[in-house]
Structure formats: C-alpha cells, structure tokens
Tab-separated table of C-alpha atoms in Angstrom:
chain	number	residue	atom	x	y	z
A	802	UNK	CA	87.441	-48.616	53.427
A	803	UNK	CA	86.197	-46.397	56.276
A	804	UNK	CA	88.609	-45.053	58.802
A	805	UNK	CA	87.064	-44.389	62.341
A	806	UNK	CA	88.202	-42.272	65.306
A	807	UNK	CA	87.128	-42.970	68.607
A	808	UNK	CA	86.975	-41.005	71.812
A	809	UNK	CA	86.299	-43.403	74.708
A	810	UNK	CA	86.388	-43.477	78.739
A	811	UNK	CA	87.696	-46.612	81.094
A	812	UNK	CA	88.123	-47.240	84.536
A	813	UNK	CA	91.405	-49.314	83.864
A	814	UNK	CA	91.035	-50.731	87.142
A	815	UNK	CA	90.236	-54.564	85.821
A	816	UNK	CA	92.996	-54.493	82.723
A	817	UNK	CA	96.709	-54.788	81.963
A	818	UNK	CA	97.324	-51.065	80.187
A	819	UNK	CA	96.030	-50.350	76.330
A	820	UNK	CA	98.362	-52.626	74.723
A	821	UNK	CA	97.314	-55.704	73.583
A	822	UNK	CA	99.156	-58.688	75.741
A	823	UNK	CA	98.491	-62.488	75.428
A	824	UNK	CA	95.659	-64.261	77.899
A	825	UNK	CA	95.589	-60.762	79.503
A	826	UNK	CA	92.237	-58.475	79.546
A	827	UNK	CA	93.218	-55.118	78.001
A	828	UNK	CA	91.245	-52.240	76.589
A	829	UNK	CA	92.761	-52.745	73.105
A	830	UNK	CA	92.348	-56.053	72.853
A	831	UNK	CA	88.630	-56.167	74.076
A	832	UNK	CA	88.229	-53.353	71.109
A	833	UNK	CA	89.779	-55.229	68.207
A	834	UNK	CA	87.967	-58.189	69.551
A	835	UNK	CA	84.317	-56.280	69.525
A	836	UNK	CA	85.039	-54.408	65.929
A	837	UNK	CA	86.351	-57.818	64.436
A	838	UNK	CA	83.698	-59.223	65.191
A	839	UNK	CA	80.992	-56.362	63.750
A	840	UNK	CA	84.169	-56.454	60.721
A	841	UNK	CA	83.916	-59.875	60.253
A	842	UNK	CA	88.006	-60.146	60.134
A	843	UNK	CA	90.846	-59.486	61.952
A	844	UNK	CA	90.991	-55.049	62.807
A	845	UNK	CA	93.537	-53.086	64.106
A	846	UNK	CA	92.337	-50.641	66.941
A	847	UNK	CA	95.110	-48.126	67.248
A	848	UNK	CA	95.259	-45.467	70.358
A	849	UNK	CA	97.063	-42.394	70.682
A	850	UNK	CA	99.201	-43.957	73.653
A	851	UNK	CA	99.747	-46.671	75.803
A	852	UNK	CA	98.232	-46.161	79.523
A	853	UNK	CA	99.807	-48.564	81.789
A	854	UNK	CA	97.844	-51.224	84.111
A	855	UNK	CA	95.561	-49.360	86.407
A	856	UNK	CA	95.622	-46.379	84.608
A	857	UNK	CA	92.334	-44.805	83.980
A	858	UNK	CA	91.290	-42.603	80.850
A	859	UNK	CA	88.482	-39.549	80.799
A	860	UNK	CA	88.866	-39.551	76.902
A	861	UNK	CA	90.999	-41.885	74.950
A	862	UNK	CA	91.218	-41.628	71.351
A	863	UNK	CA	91.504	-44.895	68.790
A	864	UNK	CA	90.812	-44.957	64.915
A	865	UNK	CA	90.454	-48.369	63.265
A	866	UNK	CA	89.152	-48.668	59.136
A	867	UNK	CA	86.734	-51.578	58.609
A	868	UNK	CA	84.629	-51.601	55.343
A	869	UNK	CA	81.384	-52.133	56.989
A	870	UNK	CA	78.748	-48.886	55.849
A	871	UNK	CA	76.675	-49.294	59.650
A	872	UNK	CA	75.835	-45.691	60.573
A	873	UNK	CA	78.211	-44.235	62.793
A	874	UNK	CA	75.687	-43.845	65.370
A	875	UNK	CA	74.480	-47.381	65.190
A	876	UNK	CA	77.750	-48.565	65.552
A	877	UNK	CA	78.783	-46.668	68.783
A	878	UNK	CA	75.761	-48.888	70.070
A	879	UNK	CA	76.683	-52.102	69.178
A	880	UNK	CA	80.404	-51.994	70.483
A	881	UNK	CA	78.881	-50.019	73.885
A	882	UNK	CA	76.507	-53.394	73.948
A	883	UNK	CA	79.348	-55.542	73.613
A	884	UNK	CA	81.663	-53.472	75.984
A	885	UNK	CA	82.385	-54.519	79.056
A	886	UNK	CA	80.597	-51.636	81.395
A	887	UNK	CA	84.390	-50.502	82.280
A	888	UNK	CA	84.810	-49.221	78.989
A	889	UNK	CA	82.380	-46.450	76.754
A	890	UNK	CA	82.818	-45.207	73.679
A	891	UNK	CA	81.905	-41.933	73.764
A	892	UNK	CA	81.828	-41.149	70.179
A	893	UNK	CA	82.173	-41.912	66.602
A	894	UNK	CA	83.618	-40.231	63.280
A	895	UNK	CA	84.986	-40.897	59.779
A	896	UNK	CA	88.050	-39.397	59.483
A	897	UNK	CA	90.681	-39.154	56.388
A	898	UNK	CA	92.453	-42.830	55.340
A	899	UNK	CA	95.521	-41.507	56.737
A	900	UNK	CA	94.949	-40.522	59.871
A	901	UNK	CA	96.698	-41.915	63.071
A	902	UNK	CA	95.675	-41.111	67.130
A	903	UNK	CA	99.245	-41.357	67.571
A	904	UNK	CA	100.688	-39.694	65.581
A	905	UNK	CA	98.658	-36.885	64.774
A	906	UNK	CA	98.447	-36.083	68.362
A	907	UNK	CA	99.674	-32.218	68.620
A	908	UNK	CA	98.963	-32.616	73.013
A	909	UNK	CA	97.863	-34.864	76.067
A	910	UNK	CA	96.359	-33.637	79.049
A	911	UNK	CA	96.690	-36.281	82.319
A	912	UNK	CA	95.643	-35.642	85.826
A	913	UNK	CA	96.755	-37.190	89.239
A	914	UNK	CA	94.851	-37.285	92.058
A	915	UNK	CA	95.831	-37.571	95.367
A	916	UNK	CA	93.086	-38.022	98.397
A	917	UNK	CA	94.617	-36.132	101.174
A	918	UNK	CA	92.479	-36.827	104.491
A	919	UNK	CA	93.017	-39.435	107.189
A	920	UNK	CA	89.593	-41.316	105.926
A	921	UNK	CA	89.431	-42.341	102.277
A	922	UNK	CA	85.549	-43.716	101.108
A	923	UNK	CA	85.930	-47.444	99.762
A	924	UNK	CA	84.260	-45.959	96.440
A	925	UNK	CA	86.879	-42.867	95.920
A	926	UNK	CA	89.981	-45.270	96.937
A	927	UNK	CA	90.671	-47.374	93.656
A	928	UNK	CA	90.641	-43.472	91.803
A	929	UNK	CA	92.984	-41.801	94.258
A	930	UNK	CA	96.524	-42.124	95.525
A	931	UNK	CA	95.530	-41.961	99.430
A	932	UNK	CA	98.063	-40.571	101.292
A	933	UNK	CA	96.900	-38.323	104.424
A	934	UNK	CA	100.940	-38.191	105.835
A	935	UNK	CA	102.100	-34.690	106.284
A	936	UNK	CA	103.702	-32.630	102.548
A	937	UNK	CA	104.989	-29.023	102.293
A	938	UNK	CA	101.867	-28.599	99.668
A	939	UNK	CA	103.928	-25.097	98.848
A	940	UNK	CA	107.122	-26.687	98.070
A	941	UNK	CA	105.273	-29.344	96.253
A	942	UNK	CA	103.716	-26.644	93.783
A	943	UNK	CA	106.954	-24.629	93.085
A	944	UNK	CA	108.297	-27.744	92.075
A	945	UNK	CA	105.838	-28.373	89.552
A	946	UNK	CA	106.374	-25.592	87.290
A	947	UNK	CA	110.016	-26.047	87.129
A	948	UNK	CA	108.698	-29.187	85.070
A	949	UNK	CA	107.378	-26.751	82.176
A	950	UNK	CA	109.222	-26.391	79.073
A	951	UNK	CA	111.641	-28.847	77.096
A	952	UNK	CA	113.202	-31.146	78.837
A	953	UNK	CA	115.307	-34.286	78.230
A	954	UNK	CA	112.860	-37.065	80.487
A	955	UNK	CA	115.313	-39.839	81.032
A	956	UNK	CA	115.142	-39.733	84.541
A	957	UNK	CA	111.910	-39.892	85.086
A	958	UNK	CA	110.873	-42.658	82.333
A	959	UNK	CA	110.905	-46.422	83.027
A	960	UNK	CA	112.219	-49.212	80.820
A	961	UNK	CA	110.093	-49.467	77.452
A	962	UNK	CA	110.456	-51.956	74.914
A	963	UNK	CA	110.936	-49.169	72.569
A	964	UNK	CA	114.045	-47.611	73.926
A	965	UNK	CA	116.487	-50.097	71.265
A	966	UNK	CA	114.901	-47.975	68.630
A	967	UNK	CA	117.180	-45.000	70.539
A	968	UNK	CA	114.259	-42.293	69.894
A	969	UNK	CA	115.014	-38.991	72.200
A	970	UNK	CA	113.231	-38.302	75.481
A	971	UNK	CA	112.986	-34.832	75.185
A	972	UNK	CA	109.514	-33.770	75.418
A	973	UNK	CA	107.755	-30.396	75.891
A	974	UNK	CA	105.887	-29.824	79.084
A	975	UNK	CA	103.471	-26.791	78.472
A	976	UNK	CA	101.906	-26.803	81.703
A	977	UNK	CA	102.292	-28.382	85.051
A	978	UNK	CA	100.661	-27.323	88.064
A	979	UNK	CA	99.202	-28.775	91.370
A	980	UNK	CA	95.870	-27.853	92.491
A	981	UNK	CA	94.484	-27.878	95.769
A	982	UNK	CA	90.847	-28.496	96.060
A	983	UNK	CA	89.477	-29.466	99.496
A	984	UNK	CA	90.968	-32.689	100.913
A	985	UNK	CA	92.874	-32.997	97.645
A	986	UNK	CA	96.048	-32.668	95.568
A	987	UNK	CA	95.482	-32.764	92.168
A	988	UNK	CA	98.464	-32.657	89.667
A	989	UNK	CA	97.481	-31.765	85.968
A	990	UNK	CA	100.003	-31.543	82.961
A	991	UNK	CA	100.212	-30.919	79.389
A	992	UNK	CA	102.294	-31.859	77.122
A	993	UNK	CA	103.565	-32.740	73.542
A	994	UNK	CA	103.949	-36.470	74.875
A	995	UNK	CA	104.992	-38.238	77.724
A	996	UNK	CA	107.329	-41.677	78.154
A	997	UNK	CA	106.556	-44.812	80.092
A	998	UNK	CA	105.238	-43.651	83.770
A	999	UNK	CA	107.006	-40.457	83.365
A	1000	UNK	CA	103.447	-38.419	85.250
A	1001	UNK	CA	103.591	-41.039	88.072
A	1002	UNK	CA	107.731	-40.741	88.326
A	1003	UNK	CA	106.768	-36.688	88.357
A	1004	UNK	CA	103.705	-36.913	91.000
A	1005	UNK	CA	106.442	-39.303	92.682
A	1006	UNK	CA	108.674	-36.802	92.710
A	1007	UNK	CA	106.942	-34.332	93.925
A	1008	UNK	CA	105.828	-35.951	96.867
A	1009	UNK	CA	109.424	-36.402	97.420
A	1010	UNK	CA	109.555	-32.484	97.716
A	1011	UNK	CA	107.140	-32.343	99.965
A	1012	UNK	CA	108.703	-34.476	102.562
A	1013	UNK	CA	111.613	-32.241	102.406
A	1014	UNK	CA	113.958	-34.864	100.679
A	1015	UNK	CA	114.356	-32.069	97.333
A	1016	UNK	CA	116.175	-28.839	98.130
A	1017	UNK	CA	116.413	-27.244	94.998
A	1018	UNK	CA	112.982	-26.453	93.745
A	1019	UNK	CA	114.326	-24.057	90.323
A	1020	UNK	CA	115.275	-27.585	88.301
A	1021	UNK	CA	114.685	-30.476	87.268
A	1022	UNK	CA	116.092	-33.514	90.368
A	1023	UNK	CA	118.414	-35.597	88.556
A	1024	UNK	CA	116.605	-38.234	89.538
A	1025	UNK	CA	113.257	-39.183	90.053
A	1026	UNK	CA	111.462	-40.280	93.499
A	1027	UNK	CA	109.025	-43.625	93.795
A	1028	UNK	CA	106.747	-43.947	90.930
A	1029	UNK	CA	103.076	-43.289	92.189
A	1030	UNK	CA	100.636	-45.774	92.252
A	1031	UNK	CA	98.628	-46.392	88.759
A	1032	UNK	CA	95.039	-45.534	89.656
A	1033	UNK	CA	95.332	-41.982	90.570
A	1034	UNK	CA	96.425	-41.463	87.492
A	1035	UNK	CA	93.493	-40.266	83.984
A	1036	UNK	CA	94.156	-39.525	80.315
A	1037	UNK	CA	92.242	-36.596	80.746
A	1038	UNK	CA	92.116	-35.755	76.855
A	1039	UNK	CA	94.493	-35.861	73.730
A	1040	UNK	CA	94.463	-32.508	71.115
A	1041	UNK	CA	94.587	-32.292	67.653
C-alpha cells in the first residue's frame, strides 16, 4: 500500500467546505470520488483541516494510500483531468504509511483580504471582502498583534460538531499582522491551528476596532465582532 500526500489549490467558491456532506459538491468528496475511481474501491482522502463553504485554499494538503503503482507524475494528471477546473493538484509524493495532513501539521498560514476602494472589479469581488466604509487602519493593526501568542479561542470559534469531545481551544498564534498594500487590507496569521471560523471571527473583529466599537487594543475582546464573509478568506499553506 502506497500512502500519498497532496498539495492542491481551489477556488472554494462553487463547494460546501472540505468535508465531505451528502448530495453536496465538496472538495473532499470530488477527491475520494476521482482516486476511487483510478483505486478501483472506496479511498479515504484526508486534509489537514476543514475550510468552510466559500473558503478558498493557495495550498491544501491531503494524503490518501491506494495500492495502485501509476507513477506519481502520471497520476497528478489523471485526477487534474478528472478535476473540476476549480480544483488543481499541485503535486504528488509517497510519504511514510503513517503519516497524517492533520495531524502532523506543526503550522497553518491563512490570509484575508479585504478590497478597500469605493469600486470593486466583478472578477476581484468573489476573492475579497469589499468594504470601502471608513476604518482606523492604525487601530486595526495594533489590534492584531495583541492576537499573537497562546490564547484560549472560545470566543472567537463557532459551534463545531467536535466540541462534545471537550478538546481545549487554546491555540498558539505566532504571527498576526495586517498589511496594507494599495487599495487593500490584508490580514495574514500563523498559527499552530485554528477552530471553526476563528480567522473570519478575528478579521471580524478587527473591523470592529476600526469603527471605533473596541477601546482596549493591549487584549484579547471578550468577545468577538461579526464573522467576515467566507471568500476573502485562503489556506495560504500548512508546515511540517
């Protein structure tokens, strides 16, 4: 049995998240669907997290084992051909029987971006949060370092059908900054993980700060503000 990692991009504009769901299109299931298929049984496509509906990725990872000897390269090709153009593999490995994109996973980079001007192009609008209304950009950026470090998450998390299991939300934040480029925010973080639209509850957040409605700017609110919209939001790359 051959165990194979994975690194592929998506425009999740057209599915319902990674995880599989039933009668709706997402990336997972169009995977195990493809690699059954080249299998010839039933395979398990396993990614290092679950992006939401919407949610976009830059570089995914996912590992499946199938017994099949096709080349590596030869099989990047046939599951591109019988991708839907939305979704690329990018490449292909072998990797030890044990290993797991989930995990294994030692970091996860994600960017927001948020399209600032009054006019937003009709092909830069379903990959940006447009919103042109006035923000203290400053206060907005002071905020987002106070995000670095460890940090218990609840607040800024959403219900998951994992939270009976009564696993911690304490994760480490190693960065978190806001960027300004021209006509842009753009809100990149790094971390050990990150829970169920906790980056669009912190890009929500900060937003919040910029209207004014967030005074103290040294920790973290005790709650969060309006969870930004899913397609700003890109898996930019996950670290092993």
């Amino acid at each position: 049995m051959r165990r194979i990692k994975i690194k592929l991009a998506y425009d999740g504009s057209a599915f319902h998240g990674w995880q599989v769901q039933p009668d709706l299109p997402t990336i997972q299931g169009v995977l195990e669907q493809i690699v059954s298929a080249i299998e010839g049984k039933a395979v398990h496509v396993a990614g290092s997290g679950r992006t939401d509906a919407g949610v976009h990725a830059l570089e995914q990872v996912a590992a499946f084992s199938i017994s099949n000897p096709i080349p590596l390269l030869n099989l990047r090709r046939a599951v591109n051909r019988l991708l839907p153009h939305s979704i690329r593999v990018l490449s292909a490995e072998e990797v030890h029987a044990e290993f797991h994109p989930r995990f294994d996973a030692q970091a996860k980079t994600y960017e927001y971006r948020m399209f600032r001007e009054e006019v937003c192009s009709p092909f830069e609008w379903p990959y940006v949060h447009h919103y042109p209304y006035p923000l203290d950009e400053d206060r907005m950026i002071r905020l987002a370092a106070a995000f670095e470090g460890e940090h218990d998450f609840t607040a800024f998390a959403a219900a998951d059908d994992r939270d009976a299991e009564g696993k911690s939300k304490v994760r480490r934040v190693f960065s978190s900054m806001l960027e300004r480029p021209p006509g842009r925010l753009v809100y990149r973080v790094r971390g050990s993980g990150f829970l169920k639209h906790m980056v669009r509850n912190i890009v929500g957040t900060l937003i919040e700060a910029g209207k004014g409605n967030i005074n103290d700017l040294t920790v973290l609110p005790s709650k969060s503000g309006p969870t930004a919209p899913a397609k700003g939001l890109f898996l930019v790359s996950v670290e092993y």
